[in-house]
PDB file of C-alpha atoms and ligand atoms in Angstrom:
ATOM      1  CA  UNK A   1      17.334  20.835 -20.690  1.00 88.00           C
ATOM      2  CA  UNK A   2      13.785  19.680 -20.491  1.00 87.00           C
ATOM      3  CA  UNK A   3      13.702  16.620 -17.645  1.00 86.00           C
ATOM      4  CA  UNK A   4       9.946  15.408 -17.564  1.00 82.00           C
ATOM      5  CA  UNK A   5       8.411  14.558 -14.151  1.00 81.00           C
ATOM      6  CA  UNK A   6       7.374  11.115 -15.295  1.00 79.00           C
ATOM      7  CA  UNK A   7       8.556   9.423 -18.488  1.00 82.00           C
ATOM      8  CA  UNK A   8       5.977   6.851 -19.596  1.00 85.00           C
ATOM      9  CA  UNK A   9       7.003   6.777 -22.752  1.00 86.00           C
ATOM     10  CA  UNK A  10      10.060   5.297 -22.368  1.00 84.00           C
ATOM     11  CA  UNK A  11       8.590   3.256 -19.445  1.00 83.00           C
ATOM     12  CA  UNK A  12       6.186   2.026 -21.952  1.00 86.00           C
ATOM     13  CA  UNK A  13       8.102   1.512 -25.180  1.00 90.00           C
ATOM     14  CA  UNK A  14      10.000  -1.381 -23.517  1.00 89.00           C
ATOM     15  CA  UNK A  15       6.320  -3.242 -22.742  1.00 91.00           C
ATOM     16  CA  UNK A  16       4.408  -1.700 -25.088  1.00 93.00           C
ATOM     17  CA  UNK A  17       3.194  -4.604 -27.871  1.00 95.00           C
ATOM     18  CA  UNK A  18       2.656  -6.229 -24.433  1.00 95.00           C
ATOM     19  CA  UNK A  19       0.241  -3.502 -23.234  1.00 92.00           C
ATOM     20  CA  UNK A  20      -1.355  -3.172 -26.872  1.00 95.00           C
ATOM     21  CA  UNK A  21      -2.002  -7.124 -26.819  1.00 96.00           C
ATOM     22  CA  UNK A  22      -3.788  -7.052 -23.573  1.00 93.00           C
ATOM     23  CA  UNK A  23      -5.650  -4.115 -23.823  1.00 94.00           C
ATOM     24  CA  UNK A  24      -7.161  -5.158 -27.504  1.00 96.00           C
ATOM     25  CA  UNK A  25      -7.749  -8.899 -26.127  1.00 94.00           C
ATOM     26  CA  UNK A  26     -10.090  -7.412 -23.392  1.00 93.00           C
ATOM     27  CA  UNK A  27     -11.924  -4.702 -25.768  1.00 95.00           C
ATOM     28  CA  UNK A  28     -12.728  -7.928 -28.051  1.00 95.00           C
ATOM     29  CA  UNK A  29     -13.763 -10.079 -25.103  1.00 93.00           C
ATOM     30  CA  UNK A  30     -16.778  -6.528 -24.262  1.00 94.00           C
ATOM     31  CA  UNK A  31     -15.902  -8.074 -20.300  1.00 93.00           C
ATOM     32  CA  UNK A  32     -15.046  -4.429 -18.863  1.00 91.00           C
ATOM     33  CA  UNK A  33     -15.540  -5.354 -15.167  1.00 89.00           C
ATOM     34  CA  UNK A  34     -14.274  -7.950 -13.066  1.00 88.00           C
ATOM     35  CA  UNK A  35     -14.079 -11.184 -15.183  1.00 90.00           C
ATOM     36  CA  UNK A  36     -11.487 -13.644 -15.712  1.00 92.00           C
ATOM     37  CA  UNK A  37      -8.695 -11.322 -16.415  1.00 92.00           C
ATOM     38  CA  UNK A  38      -9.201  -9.872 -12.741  1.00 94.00           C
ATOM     39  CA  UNK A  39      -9.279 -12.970 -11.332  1.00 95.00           C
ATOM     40  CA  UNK A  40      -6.274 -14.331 -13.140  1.00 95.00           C
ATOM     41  CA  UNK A  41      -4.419 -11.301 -12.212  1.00 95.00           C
ATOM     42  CA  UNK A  42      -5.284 -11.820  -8.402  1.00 97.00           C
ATOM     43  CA  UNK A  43      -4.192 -15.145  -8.549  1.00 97.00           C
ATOM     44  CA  UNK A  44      -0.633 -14.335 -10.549  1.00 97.00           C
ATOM     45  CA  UNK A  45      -0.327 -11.585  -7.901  1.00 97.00           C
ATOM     46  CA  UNK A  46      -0.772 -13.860  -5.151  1.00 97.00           C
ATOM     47  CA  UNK A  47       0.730 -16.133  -6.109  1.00 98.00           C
ATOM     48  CA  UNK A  48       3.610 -13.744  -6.688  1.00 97.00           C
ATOM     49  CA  UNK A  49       3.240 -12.368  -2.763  1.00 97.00           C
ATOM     50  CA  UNK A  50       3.033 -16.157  -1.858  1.00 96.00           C
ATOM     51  CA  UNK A  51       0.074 -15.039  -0.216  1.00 96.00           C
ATOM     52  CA  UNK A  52      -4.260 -16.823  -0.121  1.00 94.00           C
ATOM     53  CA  UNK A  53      -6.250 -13.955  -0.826  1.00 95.00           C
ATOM     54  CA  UNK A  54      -5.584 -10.660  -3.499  1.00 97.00           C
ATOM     55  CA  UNK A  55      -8.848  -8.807  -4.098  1.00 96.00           C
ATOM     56  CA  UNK A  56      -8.468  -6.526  -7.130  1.00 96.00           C
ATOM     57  CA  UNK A  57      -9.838  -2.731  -6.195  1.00 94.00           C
ATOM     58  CA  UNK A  58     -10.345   0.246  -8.341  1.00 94.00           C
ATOM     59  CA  UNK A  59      -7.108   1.790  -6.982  1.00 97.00           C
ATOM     60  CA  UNK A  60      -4.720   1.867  -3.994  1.00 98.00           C
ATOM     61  CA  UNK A  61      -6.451   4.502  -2.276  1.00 98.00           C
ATOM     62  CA  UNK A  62      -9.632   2.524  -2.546  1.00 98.00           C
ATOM     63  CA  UNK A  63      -7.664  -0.336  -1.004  1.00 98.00           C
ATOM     64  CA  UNK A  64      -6.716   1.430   1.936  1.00 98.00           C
ATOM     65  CA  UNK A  65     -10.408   2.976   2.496  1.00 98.00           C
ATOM     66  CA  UNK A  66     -11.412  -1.160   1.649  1.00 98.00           C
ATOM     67  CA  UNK A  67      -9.195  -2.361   4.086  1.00 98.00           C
ATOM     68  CA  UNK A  68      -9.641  -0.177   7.263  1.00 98.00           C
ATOM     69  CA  UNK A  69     -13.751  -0.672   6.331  1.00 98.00           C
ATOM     70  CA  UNK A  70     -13.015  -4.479   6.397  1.00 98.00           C
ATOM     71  CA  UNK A  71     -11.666  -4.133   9.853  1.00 98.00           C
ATOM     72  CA  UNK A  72     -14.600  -2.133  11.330  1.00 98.00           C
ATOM     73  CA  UNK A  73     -12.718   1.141  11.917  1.00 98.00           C
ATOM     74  CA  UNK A  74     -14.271   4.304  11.152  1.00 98.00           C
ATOM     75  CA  UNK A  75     -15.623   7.210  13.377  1.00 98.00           C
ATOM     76  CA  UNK A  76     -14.104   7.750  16.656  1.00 98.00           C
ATOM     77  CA  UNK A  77     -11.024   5.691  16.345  1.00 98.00           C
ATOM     78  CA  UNK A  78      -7.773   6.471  15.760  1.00 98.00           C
ATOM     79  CA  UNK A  79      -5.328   5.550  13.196  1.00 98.00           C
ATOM     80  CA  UNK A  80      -1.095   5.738  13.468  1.00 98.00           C
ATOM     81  CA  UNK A  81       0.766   7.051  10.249  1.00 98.00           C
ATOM     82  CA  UNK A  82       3.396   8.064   8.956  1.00 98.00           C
ATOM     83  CA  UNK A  83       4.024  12.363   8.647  1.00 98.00           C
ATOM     84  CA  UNK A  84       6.057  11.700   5.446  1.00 96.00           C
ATOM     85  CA  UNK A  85       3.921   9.520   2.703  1.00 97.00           C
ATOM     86  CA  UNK A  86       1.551  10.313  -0.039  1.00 96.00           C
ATOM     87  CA  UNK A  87      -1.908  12.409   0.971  1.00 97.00           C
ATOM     88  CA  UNK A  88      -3.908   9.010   0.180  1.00 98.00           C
ATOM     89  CA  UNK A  89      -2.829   6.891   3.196  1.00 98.00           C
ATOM     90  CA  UNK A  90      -4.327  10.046   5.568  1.00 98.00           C
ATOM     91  CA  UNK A  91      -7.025  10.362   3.285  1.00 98.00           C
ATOM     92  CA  UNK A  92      -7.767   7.090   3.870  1.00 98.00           C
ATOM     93  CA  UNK A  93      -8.248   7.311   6.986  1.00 98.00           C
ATOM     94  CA  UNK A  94     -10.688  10.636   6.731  1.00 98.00           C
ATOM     95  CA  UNK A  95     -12.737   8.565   4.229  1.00 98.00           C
ATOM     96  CA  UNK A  96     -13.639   5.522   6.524  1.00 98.00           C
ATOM     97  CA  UNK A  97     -14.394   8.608   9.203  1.00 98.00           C
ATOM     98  CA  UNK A  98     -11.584   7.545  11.174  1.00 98.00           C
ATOM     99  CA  UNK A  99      -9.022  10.418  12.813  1.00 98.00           C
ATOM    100  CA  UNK A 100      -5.032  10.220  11.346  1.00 98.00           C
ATOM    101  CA  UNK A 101      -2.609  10.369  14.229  1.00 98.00           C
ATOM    102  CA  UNK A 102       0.959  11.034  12.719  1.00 98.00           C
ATOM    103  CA  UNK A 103       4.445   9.813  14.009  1.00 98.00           C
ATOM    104  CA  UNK A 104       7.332  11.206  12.392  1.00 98.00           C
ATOM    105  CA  UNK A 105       9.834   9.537  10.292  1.00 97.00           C
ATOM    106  CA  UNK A 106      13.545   8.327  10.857  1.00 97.00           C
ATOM    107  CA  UNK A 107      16.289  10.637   9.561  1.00 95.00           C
ATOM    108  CA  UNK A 108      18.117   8.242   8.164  1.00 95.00           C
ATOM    109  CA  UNK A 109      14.801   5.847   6.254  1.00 95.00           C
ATOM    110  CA  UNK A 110      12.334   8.707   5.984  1.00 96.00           C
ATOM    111  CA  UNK A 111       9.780   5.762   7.015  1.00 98.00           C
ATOM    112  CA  UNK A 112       7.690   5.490   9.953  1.00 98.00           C
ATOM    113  CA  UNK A 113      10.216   5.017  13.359  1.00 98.00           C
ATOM    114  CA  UNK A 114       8.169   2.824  15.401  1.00 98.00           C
ATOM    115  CA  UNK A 115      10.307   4.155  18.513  1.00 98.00           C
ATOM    116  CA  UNK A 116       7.849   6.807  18.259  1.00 98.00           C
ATOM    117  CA  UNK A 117       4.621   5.154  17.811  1.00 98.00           C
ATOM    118  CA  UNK A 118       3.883   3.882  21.198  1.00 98.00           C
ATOM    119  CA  UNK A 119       3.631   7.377  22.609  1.00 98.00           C
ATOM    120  CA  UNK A 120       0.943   8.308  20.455  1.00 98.00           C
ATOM    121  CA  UNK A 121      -1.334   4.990  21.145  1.00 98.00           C
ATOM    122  CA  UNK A 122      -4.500   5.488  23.034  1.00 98.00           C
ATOM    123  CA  UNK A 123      -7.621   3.744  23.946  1.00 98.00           C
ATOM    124  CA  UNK A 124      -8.978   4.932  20.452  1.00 98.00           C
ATOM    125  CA  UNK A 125      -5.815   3.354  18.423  1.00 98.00           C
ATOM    126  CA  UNK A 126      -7.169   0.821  16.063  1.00 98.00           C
ATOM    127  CA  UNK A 127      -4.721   0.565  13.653  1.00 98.00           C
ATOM    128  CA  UNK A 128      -1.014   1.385  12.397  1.00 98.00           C
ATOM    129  CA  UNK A 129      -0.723   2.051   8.793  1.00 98.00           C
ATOM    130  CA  UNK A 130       3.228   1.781   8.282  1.00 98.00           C
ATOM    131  CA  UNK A 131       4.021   3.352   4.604  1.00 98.00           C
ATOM    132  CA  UNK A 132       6.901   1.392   2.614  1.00 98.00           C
ATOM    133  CA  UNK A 133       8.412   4.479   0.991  1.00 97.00           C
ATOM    134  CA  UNK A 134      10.372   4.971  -2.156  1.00 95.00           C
ATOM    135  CA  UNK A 135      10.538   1.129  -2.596  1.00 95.00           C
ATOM    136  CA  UNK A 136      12.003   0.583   1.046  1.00 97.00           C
ATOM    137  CA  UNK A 137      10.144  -1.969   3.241  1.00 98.00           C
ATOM    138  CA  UNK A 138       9.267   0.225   6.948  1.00 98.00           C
ATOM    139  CA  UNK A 139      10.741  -1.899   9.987  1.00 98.00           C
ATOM    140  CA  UNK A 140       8.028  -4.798  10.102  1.00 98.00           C
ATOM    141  CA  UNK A 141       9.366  -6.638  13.063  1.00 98.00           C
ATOM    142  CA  UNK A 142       9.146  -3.647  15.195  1.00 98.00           C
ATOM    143  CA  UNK A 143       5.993  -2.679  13.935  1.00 98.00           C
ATOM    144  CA  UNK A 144       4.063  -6.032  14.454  1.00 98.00           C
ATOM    145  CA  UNK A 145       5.655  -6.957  17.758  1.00 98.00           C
ATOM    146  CA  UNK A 146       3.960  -2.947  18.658  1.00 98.00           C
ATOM    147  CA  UNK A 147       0.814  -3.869  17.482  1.00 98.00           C
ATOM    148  CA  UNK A 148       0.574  -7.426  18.607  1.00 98.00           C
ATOM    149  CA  UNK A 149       1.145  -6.243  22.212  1.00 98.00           C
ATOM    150  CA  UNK A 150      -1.227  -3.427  21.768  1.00 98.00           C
ATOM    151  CA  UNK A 151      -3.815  -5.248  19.694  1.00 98.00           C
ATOM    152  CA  UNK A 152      -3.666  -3.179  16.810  1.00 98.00           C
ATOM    153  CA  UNK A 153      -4.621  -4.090  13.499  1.00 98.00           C
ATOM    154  CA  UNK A 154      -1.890  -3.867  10.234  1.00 98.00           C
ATOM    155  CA  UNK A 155      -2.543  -2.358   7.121  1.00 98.00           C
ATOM    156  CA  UNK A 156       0.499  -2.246   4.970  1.00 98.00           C
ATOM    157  CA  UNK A 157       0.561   0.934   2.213  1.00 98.00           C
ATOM    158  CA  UNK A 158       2.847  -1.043  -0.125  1.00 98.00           C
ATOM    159  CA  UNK A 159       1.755   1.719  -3.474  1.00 98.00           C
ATOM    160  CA  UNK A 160       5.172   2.062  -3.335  1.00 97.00           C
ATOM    161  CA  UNK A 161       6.921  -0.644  -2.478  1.00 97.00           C
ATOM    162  CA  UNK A 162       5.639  -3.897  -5.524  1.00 96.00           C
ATOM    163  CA  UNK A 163       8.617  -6.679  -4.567  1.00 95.00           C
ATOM    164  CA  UNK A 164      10.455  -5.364  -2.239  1.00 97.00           C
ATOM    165  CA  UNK A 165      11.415  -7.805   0.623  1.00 97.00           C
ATOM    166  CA  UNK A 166      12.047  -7.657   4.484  1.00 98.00           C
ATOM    167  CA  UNK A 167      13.593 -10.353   6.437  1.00 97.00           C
ATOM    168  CA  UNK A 168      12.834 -13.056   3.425  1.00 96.00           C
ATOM    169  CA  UNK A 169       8.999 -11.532   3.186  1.00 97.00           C
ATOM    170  CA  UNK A 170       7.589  -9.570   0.780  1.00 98.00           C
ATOM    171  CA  UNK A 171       6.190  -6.111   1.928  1.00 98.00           C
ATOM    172  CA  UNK A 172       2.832  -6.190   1.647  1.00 98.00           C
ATOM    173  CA  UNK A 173       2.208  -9.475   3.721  1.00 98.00           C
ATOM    174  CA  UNK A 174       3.295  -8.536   7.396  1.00 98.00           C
ATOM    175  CA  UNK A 175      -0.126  -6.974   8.531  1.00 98.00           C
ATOM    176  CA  UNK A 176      -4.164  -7.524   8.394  1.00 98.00           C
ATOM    177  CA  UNK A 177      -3.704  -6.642   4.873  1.00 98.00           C
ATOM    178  CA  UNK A 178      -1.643  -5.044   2.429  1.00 98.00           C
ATOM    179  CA  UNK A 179      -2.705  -2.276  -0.169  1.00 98.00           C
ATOM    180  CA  UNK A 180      -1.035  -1.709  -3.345  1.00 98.00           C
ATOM    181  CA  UNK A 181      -1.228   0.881  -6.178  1.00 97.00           C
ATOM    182  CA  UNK A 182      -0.937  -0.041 -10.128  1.00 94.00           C
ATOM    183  CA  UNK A 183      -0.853   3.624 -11.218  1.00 92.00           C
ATOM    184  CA  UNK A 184       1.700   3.570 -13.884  1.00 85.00           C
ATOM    185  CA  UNK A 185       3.593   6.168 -12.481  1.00 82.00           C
ATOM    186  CA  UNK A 186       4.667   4.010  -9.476  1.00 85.00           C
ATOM    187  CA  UNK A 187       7.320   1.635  -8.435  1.00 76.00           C
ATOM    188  CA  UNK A 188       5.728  -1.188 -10.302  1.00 69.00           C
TER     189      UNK A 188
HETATM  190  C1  PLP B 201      -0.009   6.478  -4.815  1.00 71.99           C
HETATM  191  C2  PLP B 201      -0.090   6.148  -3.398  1.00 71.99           C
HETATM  192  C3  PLP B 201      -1.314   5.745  -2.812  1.00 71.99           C
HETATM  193  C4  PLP B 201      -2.630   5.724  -3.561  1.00 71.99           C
HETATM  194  O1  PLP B 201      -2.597   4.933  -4.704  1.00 71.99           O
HETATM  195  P1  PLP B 201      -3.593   5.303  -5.947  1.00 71.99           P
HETATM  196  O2  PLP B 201      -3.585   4.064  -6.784  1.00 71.99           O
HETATM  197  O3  PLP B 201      -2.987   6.495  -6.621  1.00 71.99           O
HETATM  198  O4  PLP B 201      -4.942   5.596  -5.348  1.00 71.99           O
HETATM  199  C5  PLP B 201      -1.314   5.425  -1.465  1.00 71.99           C
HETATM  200  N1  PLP B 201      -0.195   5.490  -0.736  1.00 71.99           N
HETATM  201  C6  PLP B 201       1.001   5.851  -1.251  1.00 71.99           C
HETATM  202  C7  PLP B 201       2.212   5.862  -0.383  1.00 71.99           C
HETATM  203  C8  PLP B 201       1.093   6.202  -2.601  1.00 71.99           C
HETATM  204  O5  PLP B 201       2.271   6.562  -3.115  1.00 71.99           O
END
């Protein structure tokens, strides 16, 4: 039996005069880049976060990259991760020159354990990226109360994680800012 990686067409057959309608409308409107379809999307998806401010970005790596930029971190600070997520939230960090300091996951979560993260801060730390994998928010309340005492900056890598919520919040809005991915392959 043949069991492909990643289905889209059956993802897609569900949505797809959907996705047809709203590709064609912006062909016909010739508005490639930015425009008011981006901006109506980043207000439905704030909205949708019950959050201000949703900047749309090429992709979620380019969020991530965006985000630690935004926050003046780059070359000669360090940056707390998870061991266990996607290559893009380390590359991230490589991109905006920054180093990746890994903690290792909990057994029983597989996401970040933030019992582990204060033993790798140092006066380099500028960040933590917690990584909310396989739809499953990391421990938030941990995490912020870490980096609030530390003075560490948040960046959420929520490419996996569209909806979920933690403690009545959406993932996504805990830290400095929250980076999603809209590759069709993910949990959106
Ligand atoms: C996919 C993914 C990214 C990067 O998103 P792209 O849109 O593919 O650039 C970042 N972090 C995690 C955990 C991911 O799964």
């Amino acid at each position: 039996m043949n069991i492909p990686f990643v289905d889209f067409n059956s993802m897609h057959a569900q949505i797809a005069n959907g996705l047809y309608d709203a590709s064609s409308s912006v062909i016909n409107s010739n508005w490639f880049i930015q425009g008011s379809e981006v901006s109506s999307f980043e207000q439905a998806f704030s909205n949708y976060l019950s959050i201000h401010n949703c900047i749309g970005c090429g992709n979620g790596l380019d969020a991530l990259v965006l985000s630690l930029k935004a926050l003046g971190i780059g070359q000669g600070d360090e940056v707390i991760l998870p061991a266990n997520t996607f290559i893009a939230t380390a590359l991230a960090v490589t991109y905006a020159g920054a180093t990746p300091v890994l903690v290792e996951p909990r057994l029983d979560t597989y996401n970040i354990d933030p019992s582990k993260i204060e033993e790798v801060i140092t006066p380099k730390t500028k960040a933590i990226i917690p990584v909310h994998l396989y739809g499953q928010p990391a421990e938030m309340d941990s995490i912020m109360k870490i980096a609030n005492e530390h003075d560490l900056h948040v960046i959420e890598d929520t490419a996996q994680a569209h909806g979920a919520i933690y403690h009545g919040k959406r993932a996504g809005t805990f830290g400095n800012t929250g980076a999603f991915s809209f590759y069709p392959g993910k949990n959106l």
